[in-house]
């Protein structure tokens, strides 16, 4: 049977594959400490759950407008204006099942085959996947340890051209936890104006900034007209399984994205939207409490990793990820790269992390190795994981035996 050519271009999010491996190992009775999946380990706050239950009983079980319920769009526009200093109207908002469709539909609506798209690398793997799928040209923008995992503005200037149709930024960042400084955002805004390109600003971790204030590119003049803000409830309110996200964009584009919603999903689940409104308008204590806990865990894991021989870990300003440099650990253990380290730690130490290869293609000149830890795990789990890693990291013989057994 024939398949469409474009299917061979579609990438994936390997975190889900590692999650399946972790679950298979657990089903075999193995005890695994998982730092692999990027989702809060907390339950959704009670007021949000109650709002959904009530909504079901009140009959919110039907289709809603494709762009989302009007009162939720109003609440989201107000919230974004409050946190970004912008002046969006409800017509600028499209509500989607999870934040990913904002990426998918936004790219579909803005990018043609052959257009260039600049995107962060290492970065959320779906950016690269979507760019390839559309047949656009991926232009990776390196995020560098020397810039606290933001980018070098001069390198960005060298990549921008009249062929650039879209630039993706993600701050705070997955997988590094890095934050793009305000001055760099300002330079992106100037370049966007000069070269007339769109910006997709992935702000899903905007509520998880521990040092300093969250900065959105939409604060700069003229950017609201050429930016798609992507945000959602998954991370802030521990609602990954509910599927609730939203985008803010110019009205004409919002109409296009809503039409894509009509074609694909019809709408986001009605009772989820009601719960999503409660999340924004109700008490924020639980969301703030989760943030405080993430902050404490960040400090714990950074300190713990830096105490282990061969790990060098910067303290990232946001999200719930750390991205330690493990070049030395790989060398100490005789392992070729972070993918081998990922497998060694999973199968030999029972610790799940994600290697560099999970976050976009490597550049030819890349010679450093990194792994991602999602510290959305309890303090006990973090301490136990660190203990196992320290033990496995000191056992070169075991690592060599493991690597040989892998052929
Ligand atoms: N953007 C980034 C950078 C993410 O890390 C994620 C989820 O991991 C998403 C978007 C997607 O969020 P959602 O689960 O709401 O679709």
PDB file of C-alpha atoms in Angstrom, residues 16 23 33 135 141 164 178 276 310 333:
ATOM      1  CA  UNK A  16       6.709   9.442  24.855  1.00  0.00           C
ATOM      2  CA  UNK A  23       6.266   1.708  31.804  1.00  0.00           C
ATOM      3  CA  UNK A  33      13.121   6.731  38.936  1.00  0.00           C
ATOM      4  CA  UNK A 135       8.389  20.803   3.521  1.00  0.00           C
ATOM      5  CA  UNK A 141      19.345  28.415  16.080  1.00  0.00           C
ATOM      6  CA  UNK A 164      12.821  33.679   6.753  1.00  0.00           C
ATOM      7  CA  UNK A 178      17.023  28.702  29.939  1.00  0.00           C
ATOM      8  CA  UNK A 276      -9.983  26.217  32.240  1.00  0.00           C
ATOM      9  CA  UNK A 310      31.629  14.679  35.733  1.00  0.00           C
ATOM     10  CA  UNK A 333      32.354   5.781  31.462  1.00  0.00           C
TER      11      UNK A 333
END
